[in-house]
PDB file of C-alpha atoms in Angstrom:
ATOM      1  CA  UNK A   1      37.025  -1.954 -63.701  1.00 52.00           C
ATOM      2  CA  UNK A   2      33.612  -0.100 -63.122  1.00 52.00           C
ATOM      3  CA  UNK A   3      32.732  -2.994 -60.488  1.00 58.00           C
ATOM      4  CA  UNK A   4      35.958  -2.280 -58.823  1.00 51.00           C
ATOM      5  CA  UNK A   5      35.293   1.490 -58.714  1.00 48.00           C
ATOM      6  CA  UNK A   6      31.664   1.203 -57.837  1.00 52.00           C
ATOM      7  CA  UNK A   7      33.181  -0.965 -54.740  1.00 49.00           C
ATOM      8  CA  UNK A   8      35.186   1.365 -53.799  1.00 48.00           C
ATOM      9  CA  UNK A   9      32.863   4.127 -54.273  1.00 51.00           C
ATOM     10  CA  UNK A  10      30.853   2.207 -51.730  1.00 52.00           C
ATOM     11  CA  UNK A  11      33.483   1.352 -49.517  1.00 59.00           C
ATOM     12  CA  UNK A  12      34.203   5.084 -48.717  1.00 56.00           C
ATOM     13  CA  UNK A  13      30.471   5.966 -48.458  1.00 57.00           C
ATOM     14  CA  UNK A  14      30.183   3.240 -45.566  1.00 57.00           C
ATOM     15  CA  UNK A  15      33.577   4.758 -44.316  1.00 55.00           C
ATOM     16  CA  UNK A  16      32.006   7.990 -43.956  1.00 61.00           C
ATOM     17  CA  UNK A  17      28.698   7.096 -42.547  1.00 55.00           C
ATOM     18  CA  UNK A  18      30.712   5.084 -39.647  1.00 57.00           C
ATOM     19  CA  UNK A  19      32.498   8.265 -39.016  1.00 56.00           C
ATOM     20  CA  UNK A  20      29.564  10.494 -38.469  1.00 51.00           C
ATOM     21  CA  UNK A  21      27.993   8.092 -36.340  1.00 54.00           C
ATOM     22  CA  UNK A  22      30.986   7.606 -34.625  1.00 55.00           C
ATOM     23  CA  UNK A  23      30.926  11.447 -33.723  1.00 56.00           C
ATOM     24  CA  UNK A  24      27.135  11.556 -33.110  1.00 55.00           C
ATOM     25  CA  UNK A  25      28.098   8.685 -30.281  1.00 54.00           C
ATOM     26  CA  UNK A  26      30.393  10.473 -29.071  1.00 60.00           C
ATOM     27  CA  UNK A  27      28.481  13.759 -28.948  1.00 53.00           C
ATOM     28  CA  UNK A  28      25.630  12.110 -27.237  1.00 55.00           C
ATOM     29  CA  UNK A  29      27.421  10.360 -24.500  1.00 67.00           C
ATOM     30  CA  UNK A  30      29.315  13.657 -23.777  1.00 69.00           C
ATOM     31  CA  UNK A  31      26.310  15.246 -23.467  1.00 66.00           C
ATOM     32  CA  UNK A  32      24.963  12.981 -21.311  1.00 70.00           C
ATOM     33  CA  UNK A  33      28.140  13.096 -19.116  1.00 75.00           C
ATOM     34  CA  UNK A  34      26.882  16.787 -18.828  1.00 63.00           C
ATOM     35  CA  UNK A  35      23.661  16.417 -17.545  1.00 60.00           C
ATOM     36  CA  UNK A  36      24.529  13.800 -15.136  1.00 71.00           C
ATOM     37  CA  UNK A  37      27.275  16.333 -13.926  1.00 66.00           C
ATOM     38  CA  UNK A  38      24.563  18.891 -13.650  1.00 55.00           C
ATOM     39  CA  UNK A  39      22.100  16.643 -11.734  1.00 59.00           C
ATOM     40  CA  UNK A  40      25.291  15.513  -9.023  1.00 64.00           C
ATOM     41  CA  UNK A  41      25.756  19.366  -8.641  1.00 60.00           C
ATOM     42  CA  UNK A  42      22.081  20.114  -7.970  1.00 59.00           C
ATOM     43  CA  UNK A  43      21.086  17.523  -5.876  1.00 60.00           C
ATOM     44  CA  UNK A  44      24.259  17.507  -3.722  1.00 58.00           C
ATOM     45  CA  UNK A  45      23.197  19.725  -1.209  1.00 51.00           C
ATOM     46  CA  UNK A  46      19.828  17.758  -0.750  1.00 55.00           C
ATOM     47  CA  UNK A  47      21.522  14.462  -0.403  1.00 56.00           C
ATOM     48  CA  UNK A  48      23.901  15.848   2.082  1.00 63.00           C
ATOM     49  CA  UNK A  49      21.560  16.120   4.835  1.00 69.00           C
ATOM     50  CA  UNK A  50      19.099  13.432   4.021  1.00 77.00           C
ATOM     51  CA  UNK A  51      18.404  10.071   5.493  1.00 77.00           C
ATOM     52  CA  UNK A  52      19.908   7.733   3.409  1.00 82.00           C
ATOM     53  CA  UNK A  53      18.070   4.463   4.450  1.00 88.00           C
ATOM     54  CA  UNK A  54      15.236   3.596   5.600  1.00 88.00           C
ATOM     55  CA  UNK A  55      15.729   3.543   9.172  1.00 91.00           C
ATOM     56  CA  UNK A  56      17.295   6.848   8.810  1.00 90.00           C
ATOM     57  CA  UNK A  57      13.942   8.123   7.210  1.00 88.00           C
ATOM     58  CA  UNK A  58      12.044   6.561  10.083  1.00 88.00           C
ATOM     59  CA  UNK A  59      14.004   7.980  12.942  1.00 90.00           C
ATOM     60  CA  UNK A  60      13.865  11.294  11.258  1.00 89.00           C
ATOM     61  CA  UNK A  61      10.024  11.178  10.831  1.00 88.00           C
ATOM     62  CA  UNK A  62       9.800  10.201  14.551  1.00 91.00           C
ATOM     63  CA  UNK A  63      12.104  12.885  15.201  1.00 91.00           C
ATOM     64  CA  UNK A  64       9.788  15.739  13.399  1.00 89.00           C
ATOM     65  CA  UNK A  65       7.007  14.845  14.979  1.00 91.00           C
ATOM     66  CA  UNK A  66       5.756  16.617  18.101  1.00 92.00           C
ATOM     67  CA  UNK A  67       4.341  13.516  19.844  1.00 93.00           C
ATOM     68  CA  UNK A  68       2.929  15.431  23.089  1.00 94.00           C
ATOM     69  CA  UNK A  69       0.290  16.885  20.595  1.00 93.00           C
ATOM     70  CA  UNK A  70      -3.033  16.522  22.085  1.00 95.00           C
ATOM     71  CA  UNK A  71      -4.775  15.674  18.622  1.00 94.00           C
ATOM     72  CA  UNK A  72      -1.738  13.369  17.411  1.00 95.00           C
ATOM     73  CA  UNK A  73      -1.981  11.478  21.171  1.00 96.00           C
ATOM     74  CA  UNK A  74      -6.124  11.230  20.460  1.00 96.00           C
ATOM     75  CA  UNK A  75      -5.396  10.259  16.889  1.00 96.00           C
ATOM     76  CA  UNK A  76      -3.160   6.953  18.173  1.00 96.00           C
ATOM     77  CA  UNK A  77      -5.917   6.355  20.616  1.00 97.00           C
ATOM     78  CA  UNK A  78      -8.513   6.039  18.197  1.00 97.00           C
ATOM     79  CA  UNK A  79      -6.394   3.732  16.104  1.00 97.00           C
ATOM     80  CA  UNK A  80      -6.046   1.814  19.393  1.00 98.00           C
ATOM     81  CA  UNK A  81      -9.643   1.915  20.059  1.00 97.00           C
ATOM     82  CA  UNK A  82     -10.195   0.600  16.458  1.00 97.00           C
ATOM     83  CA  UNK A  83      -7.721  -2.472  16.709  1.00 97.00           C
ATOM     84  CA  UNK A  84      -9.722  -3.171  19.974  1.00 97.00           C
ATOM     85  CA  UNK A  85     -12.799  -3.063  18.854  1.00 97.00           C
ATOM     86  CA  UNK A  86     -11.834  -5.446  15.995  1.00 97.00           C
ATOM     87  CA  UNK A  87     -10.381  -8.245  18.266  1.00 96.00           C
ATOM     88  CA  UNK A  88     -13.593  -8.152  20.782  1.00 96.00           C
ATOM     89  CA  UNK A  89     -15.916  -8.179  17.518  1.00 96.00           C
ATOM     90  CA  UNK A  90     -14.211 -10.471  15.067  1.00 93.00           C
ATOM     91  CA  UNK A  91     -16.788 -13.052  15.168  1.00 92.00           C
ATOM     92  CA  UNK A  92     -19.751 -10.894  14.623  1.00 93.00           C
ATOM     93  CA  UNK A  93     -20.157 -10.598  11.268  1.00 92.00           C
ATOM     94  CA  UNK A  94     -22.608  -7.529  11.000  1.00 94.00           C
ATOM     95  CA  UNK A  95     -20.265  -5.319  13.165  1.00 95.00           C
ATOM     96  CA  UNK A  96     -16.837  -6.081  11.113  1.00 95.00           C
ATOM     97  CA  UNK A  97     -18.835  -4.765   8.107  1.00 95.00           C
ATOM     98  CA  UNK A  98     -19.760  -1.613   9.749  1.00 96.00           C
ATOM     99  CA  UNK A  99     -15.849  -1.243  10.941  1.00 96.00           C
ATOM    100  CA  UNK A 100     -14.830  -2.270   7.546  1.00 96.00           C
ATOM    101  CA  UNK A 101     -16.718   0.199   5.368  1.00 96.00           C
ATOM    102  CA  UNK A 102     -16.166   3.018   8.164  1.00 96.00           C
ATOM    103  CA  UNK A 103     -12.183   2.595   7.859  1.00 96.00           C
ATOM    104  CA  UNK A 104     -12.483   2.541   3.835  1.00 96.00           C
ATOM    105  CA  UNK A 105     -14.897   5.781   4.014  1.00 97.00           C
ATOM    106  CA  UNK A 106     -12.089   7.304   6.242  1.00 96.00           C
ATOM    107  CA  UNK A 107      -9.253   6.286   4.105  1.00 96.00           C
ATOM    108  CA  UNK A 108     -11.558   8.038   1.224  1.00 95.00           C
ATOM    109  CA  UNK A 109     -11.817  10.986   2.932  1.00 95.00           C
ATOM    110  CA  UNK A 110      -8.193  11.451   3.819  1.00 95.00           C
ATOM    111  CA  UNK A 111      -7.296  13.599   0.908  1.00 94.00           C
ATOM    112  CA  UNK A 112     -10.289  15.959   1.589  1.00 94.00           C
ATOM    113  CA  UNK A 113      -9.623  15.892   5.796  1.00 94.00           C
ATOM    114  CA  UNK A 114      -5.695  16.570   4.746  1.00 95.00           C
ATOM    115  CA  UNK A 115      -6.433  19.717   2.778  1.00 94.00           C
ATOM    116  CA  UNK A 116      -8.528  20.684   5.464  1.00 94.00           C
ATOM    117  CA  UNK A 117      -6.161  20.464   8.296  1.00 94.00           C
ATOM    118  CA  UNK A 118      -3.837  21.905   5.748  1.00 93.00           C
ATOM    119  CA  UNK A 119      -5.880  25.461   5.711  1.00 94.00           C
ATOM    120  CA  UNK A 120      -6.538  25.166   9.646  1.00 93.00           C
ATOM    121  CA  UNK A 121      -3.792  23.730  10.936  1.00 93.00           C
ATOM    122  CA  UNK A 122      -2.757  26.803  13.586  1.00 93.00           C
ATOM    123  CA  UNK A 123      -5.915  26.073  15.556  1.00 93.00           C
ATOM    124  CA  UNK A 124      -4.730  22.546  16.740  1.00 92.00           C
ATOM    125  CA  UNK A 125      -1.083  22.024  16.025  1.00 92.00           C
ATOM    126  CA  UNK A 126       1.949  23.408  16.796  1.00 92.00           C
ATOM    127  CA  UNK A 127       3.546  22.856  13.520  1.00 92.00           C
ATOM    128  CA  UNK A 128       2.116  22.373   9.521  1.00 92.00           C
ATOM    129  CA  UNK A 129       2.204  18.608   9.095  1.00 92.00           C
ATOM    130  CA  UNK A 130      -0.241  18.835   6.171  1.00 92.00           C
ATOM    131  CA  UNK A 131       1.587  18.823   2.557  1.00 90.00           C
ATOM    132  CA  UNK A 132       0.349  19.069  -0.654  1.00 89.00           C
ATOM    133  CA  UNK A 133       0.960  15.155  -1.228  1.00 90.00           C
ATOM    134  CA  UNK A 134      -0.346  13.965   2.278  1.00 90.00           C
ATOM    135  CA  UNK A 135       2.313  12.114   3.572  1.00 90.00           C
ATOM    136  CA  UNK A 136       1.698  12.661   7.094  1.00 92.00           C
ATOM    137  CA  UNK A 137      -1.689  12.345   6.664  1.00 93.00           C
ATOM    138  CA  UNK A 138      -0.825   8.852   4.516  1.00 93.00           C
ATOM    139  CA  UNK A 139       1.442   7.698   7.285  1.00 93.00           C
ATOM    140  CA  UNK A 140      -0.354   8.513  10.643  1.00 94.00           C
ATOM    141  CA  UNK A 141      -3.957   8.333   9.393  1.00 95.00           C
ATOM    142  CA  UNK A 142      -4.600   5.690   6.591  1.00 96.00           C
ATOM    143  CA  UNK A 143      -1.356   3.238   7.103  1.00 96.00           C
ATOM    144  CA  UNK A 144      -2.888   2.077  10.413  1.00 97.00           C
ATOM    145  CA  UNK A 145      -6.299   1.878   8.786  1.00 97.00           C
ATOM    146  CA  UNK A 146      -5.149   0.216   5.511  1.00 97.00           C
ATOM    147  CA  UNK A 147      -3.323  -2.343   8.169  1.00 97.00           C
ATOM    148  CA  UNK A 148      -6.597  -2.811  10.058  1.00 97.00           C
ATOM    149  CA  UNK A 149      -8.442  -3.332   7.058  1.00 97.00           C
ATOM    150  CA  UNK A 150      -5.919  -5.938   5.693  1.00 97.00           C
ATOM    151  CA  UNK A 151      -6.606  -7.852   9.099  1.00 97.00           C
ATOM    152  CA  UNK A 152     -10.208  -7.773   8.664  1.00 97.00           C
ATOM    153  CA  UNK A 153      -9.805  -8.997   5.349  1.00 96.00           C
ATOM    154  CA  UNK A 154      -7.954 -11.984   6.520  1.00 97.00           C
ATOM    155  CA  UNK A 155     -10.687 -11.959   9.312  1.00 96.00           C
ATOM    156  CA  UNK A 156     -13.312 -12.490   6.452  1.00 95.00           C
ATOM    157  CA  UNK A 157     -11.439 -15.185   5.007  1.00 96.00           C
ATOM    158  CA  UNK A 158     -11.117 -17.253   7.920  1.00 95.00           C
ATOM    159  CA  UNK A 159     -15.003 -16.700   8.758  1.00 93.00           C
ATOM    160  CA  UNK A 160     -16.065 -18.016   5.527  1.00 94.00           C
ATOM    161  CA  UNK A 161     -13.619 -20.962   5.656  1.00 95.00           C
ATOM    162  CA  UNK A 162     -15.252 -22.159   8.785  1.00 93.00           C
ATOM    163  CA  UNK A 163     -18.977 -21.348   7.575  1.00 93.00           C
ATOM    164  CA  UNK A 164     -17.965 -23.320   4.522  1.00 94.00           C
ATOM    165  CA  UNK A 165     -16.749 -26.350   6.681  1.00 94.00           C
ATOM    166  CA  UNK A 166     -19.848 -26.159   9.030  1.00 93.00           C
ATOM    167  CA  UNK A 167     -22.171 -26.191   5.674  1.00 93.00           C
ATOM    168  CA  UNK A 168     -20.326 -28.946   4.261  1.00 93.00           C
ATOM    169  CA  UNK A 169     -20.527 -31.072   7.242  1.00 93.00           C
ATOM    170  CA  UNK A 170     -24.390 -30.361   7.398  1.00 92.00           C
ATOM    171  CA  UNK A 171     -24.238 -31.893   4.177  1.00 92.00           C
ATOM    172  CA  UNK A 172     -22.674 -34.631   4.311  1.00 91.00           C
ATOM    173  CA  UNK A 173     -24.286 -35.731   7.541  1.00 92.00           C
ATOM    174  CA  UNK A 174     -27.598 -35.071   5.588  1.00 90.00           C
ATOM    175  CA  UNK A 175     -26.586 -37.363   2.812  1.00 90.00           C
ATOM    176  CA  UNK A 176     -25.457 -39.687   5.179  1.00 88.00           C
ATOM    177  CA  UNK A 177     -29.089 -39.921   6.767  1.00 89.00           C
ATOM    178  CA  UNK A 178     -30.465 -40.467   3.469  1.00 88.00           C
ATOM    179  CA  UNK A 179     -27.974 -43.232   2.802  1.00 87.00           C
ATOM    180  CA  UNK A 180     -28.951 -44.744   5.964  1.00 86.00           C
ATOM    181  CA  UNK A 181     -32.432 -44.430   5.556  1.00 83.00           C
ATOM    182  CA  UNK A 182     -32.296 -45.965   1.871  1.00 85.00           C
ATOM    183  CA  UNK A 183     -30.387 -48.732   3.247  1.00 82.00           C
ATOM    184  CA  UNK A 184     -32.681 -49.243   5.891  1.00 83.00           C
ATOM    185  CA  UNK A 185     -35.576 -49.287   3.894  1.00 81.00           C
ATOM    186  CA  UNK A 186     -34.319 -51.681   1.090  1.00 81.00           C
ATOM    187  CA  UNK A 187     -33.379 -53.892   3.837  1.00 80.00           C
ATOM    188  CA  UNK A 188     -36.929 -54.104   5.198  1.00 82.00           C
ATOM    189  CA  UNK A 189     -38.023 -54.604   1.344  1.00 75.00           C
ATOM    190  CA  UNK A 190     -36.118 -57.566   0.462  1.00 69.00           C
ATOM    191  CA  UNK A 191     -37.720 -60.497   2.049  1.00 67.00           C
ATOM    192  CA  UNK A 192     -36.018 -63.404   3.938  1.00 59.00           C
TER     193      UNK A 192
END
């Protein structure tokens, strides 16, 4: 009889704990629903006019920039001249190294340059392109430079592999000459 009473008490306690857990789960899910509803209300105004796809983002960026500004044209011309310099000097290792480290320095100084331009944008631009996160500087300055640096790294790999092939060929030719000289010396040393 005592065991049956103890078992009934344990079953009742477990059922009460399940009811409390169900109430907590219901409260947590309703709280999550409220939070999601608030998020939707807060961000609804921002999402309505904002670009939704990558293509729309690119179109919005292109439309926001005044491409007739001289400093933007000069920046684009500078990027083009770096690419031309890279292509024409792709087999000249010292020039490529200097160009690579110059690009790395420009990318490293991009944040500082963005801050300076943010303070003095009225002197050279019609609108402030330079936010504190550096999105414009990242897109217009760093992205083309990093693409060029990646192309240079690929060029360095091609140069290194061709140099390795040249060295190995010379090594095989040297070994062939040594083996040929040994075979000739052995042939002369053997009496007929």
